[in-house]
mmCIF file of C-alpha atoms in Angstrom:
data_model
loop_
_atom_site.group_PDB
_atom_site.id
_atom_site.type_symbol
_atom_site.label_atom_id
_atom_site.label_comp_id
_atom_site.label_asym_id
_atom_site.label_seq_id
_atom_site.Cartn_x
_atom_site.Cartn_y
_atom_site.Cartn_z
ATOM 1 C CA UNK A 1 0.860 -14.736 1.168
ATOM 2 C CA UNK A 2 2.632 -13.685 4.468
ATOM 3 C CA UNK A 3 1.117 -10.575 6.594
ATOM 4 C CA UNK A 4 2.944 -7.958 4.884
ATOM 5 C CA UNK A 5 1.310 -8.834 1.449
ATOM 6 C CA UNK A 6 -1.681 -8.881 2.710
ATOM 7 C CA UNK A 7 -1.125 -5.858 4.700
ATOM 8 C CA UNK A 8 0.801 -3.650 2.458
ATOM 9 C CA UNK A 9 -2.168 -4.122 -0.926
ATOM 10 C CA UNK A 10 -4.716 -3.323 2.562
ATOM 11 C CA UNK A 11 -3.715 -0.239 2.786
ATOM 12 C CA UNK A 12 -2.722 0.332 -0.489
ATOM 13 C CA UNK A 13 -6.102 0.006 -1.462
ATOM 14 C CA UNK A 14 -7.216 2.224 1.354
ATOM 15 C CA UNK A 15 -4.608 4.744 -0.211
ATOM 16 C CA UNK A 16 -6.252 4.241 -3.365
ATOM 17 C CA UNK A 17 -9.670 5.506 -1.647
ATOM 18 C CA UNK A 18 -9.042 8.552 -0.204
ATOM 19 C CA UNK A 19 -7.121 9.420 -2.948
ATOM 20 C CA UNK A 20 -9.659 9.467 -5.505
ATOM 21 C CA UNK A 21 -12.064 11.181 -2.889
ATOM 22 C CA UNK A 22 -9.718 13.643 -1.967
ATOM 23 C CA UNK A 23 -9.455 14.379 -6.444
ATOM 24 C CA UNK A 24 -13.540 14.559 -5.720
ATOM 25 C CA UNK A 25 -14.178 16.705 -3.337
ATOM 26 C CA UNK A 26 -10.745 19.032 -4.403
ATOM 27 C CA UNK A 27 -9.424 18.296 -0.820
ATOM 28 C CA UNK A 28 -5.671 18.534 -1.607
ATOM 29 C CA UNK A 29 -4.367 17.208 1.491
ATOM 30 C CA UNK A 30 -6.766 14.074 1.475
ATOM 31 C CA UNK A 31 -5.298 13.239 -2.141
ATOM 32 C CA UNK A 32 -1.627 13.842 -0.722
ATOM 33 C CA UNK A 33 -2.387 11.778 2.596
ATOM 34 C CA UNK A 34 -3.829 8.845 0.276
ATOM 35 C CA UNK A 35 -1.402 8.695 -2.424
ATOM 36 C CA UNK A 36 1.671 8.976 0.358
ATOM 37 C CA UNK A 37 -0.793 5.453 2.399
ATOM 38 C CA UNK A 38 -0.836 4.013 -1.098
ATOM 39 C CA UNK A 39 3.123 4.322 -1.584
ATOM 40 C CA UNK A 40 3.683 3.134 2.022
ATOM 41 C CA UNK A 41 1.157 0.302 1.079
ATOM 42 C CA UNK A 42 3.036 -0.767 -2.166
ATOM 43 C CA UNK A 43 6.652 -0.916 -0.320
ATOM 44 C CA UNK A 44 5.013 -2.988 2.468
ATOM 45 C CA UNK A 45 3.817 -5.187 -0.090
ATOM 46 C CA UNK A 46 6.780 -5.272 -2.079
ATOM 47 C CA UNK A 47 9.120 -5.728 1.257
ATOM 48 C CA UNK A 48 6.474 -9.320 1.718
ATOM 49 C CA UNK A 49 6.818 -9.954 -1.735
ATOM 50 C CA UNK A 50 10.526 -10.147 -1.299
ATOM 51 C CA UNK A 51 10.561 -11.920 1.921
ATOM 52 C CA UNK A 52 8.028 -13.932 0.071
ATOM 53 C CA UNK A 53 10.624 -15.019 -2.574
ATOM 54 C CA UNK A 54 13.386 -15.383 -0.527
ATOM 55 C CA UNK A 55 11.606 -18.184 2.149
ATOM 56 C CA UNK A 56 11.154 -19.749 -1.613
ATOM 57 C CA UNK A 57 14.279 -19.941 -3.244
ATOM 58 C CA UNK A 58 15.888 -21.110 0.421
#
């Protein structure tokens, strides 16, 4: 795994967090601001996935 894998599912999972806390406590903005870290995570770990594959198939 390279550092934007590892990155990229960190903060996804951070996302993931306040997310669900923001759907508990019925704090819109927290759910926004979680699910918009959790999409930023996912492309971070998708753009190390790629790089990732591409080192691979060199």
């Amino acid at each position: 795994m390279n550092k934007d894998q590892v990155k990229g599912r960190v903060e996804e999972a951070k996302g993931k967090v306040k997310e669900t806390t923001g759907k508990i406590l019925d704090d819109k903005d927290m759910e926004v601001e979680g699910n918009v870290q959790k999409n930023v995570g996912k492309g971070r770990a998708g753009w190390g996935d790629l790089k990732d594959d591409l080192k691979k198939n060199k």
